[in-house]
Amino acid sequence: KPKQNLQELLHSSERVQIAIGYIRRKIDRRITVADLARACSVSPPALFRYFSDTLKTTPQKFIMQLKMEHAAALLRSSEMSLADIAEATGFANQFHFSRCFKKCYGATPSSYRNSAIWDFSSY
């Protein structure tokens, strides 16, 4: 039985890695669990199980996490407008993007960008 569990975990991990690659390639688009499941050649319930087993989260939460990490990196490293960052991370509009970003980081995208914490030039 432990061998079967190890095989299941390895299979889960492999499918999750495929899903992560898909998310990274399509970060600028709206991504559904059905899209991910198709990319991994599994059913949506199986994909939920794989994410739960390996990452302890849902596919939707993980998609949002990667989108927010990408948006934060763009805010720190570019002069892109908020509308352009929203588009680059697959949000329908900058207002929805801003609400999600604030929920994730506790700050608006503008205040995050303007925060002195990212200004390393004074060190």
CSV table of C-alpha atoms in Angstrom, one decimal:
chain,number,residue,atom,x,y,z
A,1,LYS,CA,0.0,0.0,0.0
A,2,PRO,CA,2.7,2.6,0.7
A,3,LYS,CA,4.1,2.0,-2.8
A,4,GLN,CA,0.8,2.8,-4.3
A,5,ASN,CA,0.6,6.0,-2.2
A,6,LEU,CA,4.0,7.0,-3.4
A,7,GLN,CA,3.0,6.4,-7.0
A,8,GLU,CA,-0.1,8.4,-6.6
A,9,LEU,CA,1.9,11.3,-5.0
A,10,LEU,CA,4.4,11.2,-7.9
A,11,HIS,CA,1.5,11.2,-10.4
A,12,SER,CA,-0.1,14.1,-8.6
A,13,SER,CA,3.1,16.0,-8.6
A,14,GLU,CA,3.7,15.4,-12.3
A,15,ARG,CA,0.2,16.6,-13.1
A,16,VAL,CA,0.6,19.7,-10.9
A,17,GLN,CA,3.9,20.5,-12.6
A,18,ILE,CA,2.1,20.4,-16.0
A,19,ALA,CA,-0.6,22.7,-14.6
A,20,ILE,CA,1.9,25.1,-13.3
A,21,GLY,CA,3.7,25.3,-16.6
A,22,TYR,CA,0.3,25.9,-18.3
A,23,ILE,CA,-0.6,28.7,-15.9
A,24,ARG,CA,2.8,30.4,-16.4
A,25,ARG,CA,2.5,30.2,-20.2
A,26,LYS,CA,-1.1,31.5,-20.1
A,27,ILE,CA,-0.7,34.0,-17.2
A,28,ASP,CA,-2.2,36.8,-19.4
A,29,ARG,CA,-5.4,34.9,-20.0
A,30,ARG,CA,-8.4,33.9,-18.0
A,31,ILE,CA,-7.7,30.3,-16.9
A,32,THR,CA,-10.4,27.9,-15.7
A,33,VAL,CA,-10.0,24.6,-13.9
A,34,ALA,CA,-11.5,23.0,-17.0
A,35,ASP,CA,-8.6,24.5,-19.1
A,36,LEU,CA,-6.1,23.1,-16.6
A,37,ALA,CA,-7.7,19.7,-16.5
A,38,ARG,CA,-7.6,19.5,-20.3
A,39,ALA,CA,-3.9,20.6,-20.3
A,40,CYS,CA,-3.1,17.8,-17.8
A,41,SER,CA,-5.4,15.2,-19.5
A,42,VAL,CA,-7.4,14.6,-16.3
A,43,SER,CA,-10.9,15.4,-15.0
A,44,PRO,CA,-11.5,18.6,-13.0
A,45,PRO,CA,-12.2,16.5,-9.8
A,46,ALA,CA,-8.9,14.7,-10.3
A,47,LEU,CA,-7.1,18.0,-10.7
A,48,PHE,CA,-8.6,19.3,-7.5
A,49,ARG,CA,-7.4,16.2,-5.7
A,50,TYR,CA,-3.9,16.5,-7.2
A,51,PHE,CA,-3.6,20.2,-6.1
A,52,SER,CA,-5.0,19.3,-2.6
A,53,ASP,CA,-2.6,16.4,-2.2
A,54,THR,CA,0.5,18.2,-3.4
A,55,LEU,CA,0.0,21.9,-2.7
A,56,LYS,CA,-2.7,21.9,-0.1
A,57,THR,CA,-4.7,24.4,-2.0
A,58,THR,CA,-7.2,24.6,-4.9
A,59,PRO,CA,-6.4,25.2,-8.5
A,60,GLN,CA,-8.3,28.5,-8.5
A,61,LYS,CA,-6.3,29.8,-5.4
A,62,PHE,CA,-3.1,28.7,-7.0
A,63,ILE,CA,-3.9,30.4,-10.3
A,64,MET,CA,-4.6,33.6,-8.4
A,65,GLN,CA,-1.4,33.3,-6.3
A,66,LEU,CA,0.7,33.1,-9.5
A,67,LYS,CA,-1.2,36.0,-11.1
A,68,MET,CA,-0.6,38.1,-8.1
A,69,GLU,CA,3.1,37.2,-7.8
A,70,HIS,CA,3.5,38.1,-11.5
A,71,ALA,CA,1.6,41.4,-11.0
A,72,ALA,CA,3.7,42.3,-8.0
A,73,ALA,CA,6.9,41.7,-10.0
A,74,LEU,CA,5.6,43.9,-12.8
A,75,LEU,CA,4.8,46.6,-10.3
A,76,ARG,CA,8.3,46.5,-8.8
A,77,SER,CA,10.2,46.2,-12.1
A,78,SER,CA,8.3,48.2,-14.7
A,79,GLU,CA,6.5,51.4,-15.4
A,80,MET,CA,3.5,49.6,-16.9
A,81,SER,CA,0.1,51.2,-16.2
A,82,LEU,CA,-2.3,49.4,-13.8
A,83,ALA,CA,-4.5,48.7,-16.8
A,84,ASP,CA,-1.7,47.1,-18.7
A,85,ILE,CA,-0.7,45.0,-15.7
A,86,ALA,CA,-4.3,43.9,-15.3
A,87,GLU,CA,-4.3,42.9,-19.0
A,88,ALA,CA,-0.9,41.1,-18.6
A,89,THR,CA,-2.3,39.1,-15.8
A,90,GLY,CA,-5.6,38.1,-17.4
A,91,PHE,CA,-8.0,40.4,-15.6
A,92,ALA,CA,-11.0,41.8,-17.4
A,93,ASN,CA,-10.3,45.3,-16.0
A,94,GLN,CA,-8.0,47.2,-13.7
A,95,PHE,CA,-10.7,47.6,-11.0
A,96,HIS,CA,-11.1,43.9,-10.6
A,97,PHE,CA,-7.3,43.5,-10.6
A,98,SER,CA,-6.9,46.2,-8.0
A,99,ARG,CA,-9.5,44.6,-5.7
A,100,CYS,CA,-7.8,41.2,-6.0
A,101,PHE,CA,-4.3,42.7,-5.5
A,102,LYS,CA,-5.4,44.5,-2.3
A,103,LYS,CA,-7.0,41.4,-0.9
A,104,CYS,CA,-3.8,39.5,-1.5
A,105,TYR,CA,-1.2,42.0,-0.5
A,106,GLY,CA,-3.2,44.3,1.8
A,107,ALA,CA,-2.2,47.3,-0.3
A,108,THR,CA,-3.5,48.8,-3.5
A,109,PRO,CA,-1.2,48.2,-6.5
A,110,SER,CA,-0.3,51.9,-6.6
A,111,SER,CA,0.7,52.0,-3.0
A,112,TYR,CA,2.6,48.8,-3.4
A,113,ARG,CA,4.5,50.2,-6.3
A,114,ASN,CA,5.3,53.5,-4.5
A,115,SER,CA,6.3,51.8,-1.3
A,116,ALA,CA,9.9,52.6,-0.2
A,117,ILE,CA,10.4,48.9,0.6
A,118,TRP,CA,11.2,48.3,-3.1
A,119,ASP,CA,13.6,51.3,-3.4
A,120,PHE,CA,17.0,49.7,-2.9
A,121,SER,CA,18.9,52.7,-4.4
A,122,SER,CA,19.4,54.3,-1.0
A,123,TYR,CA,21.3,51.3,0.4
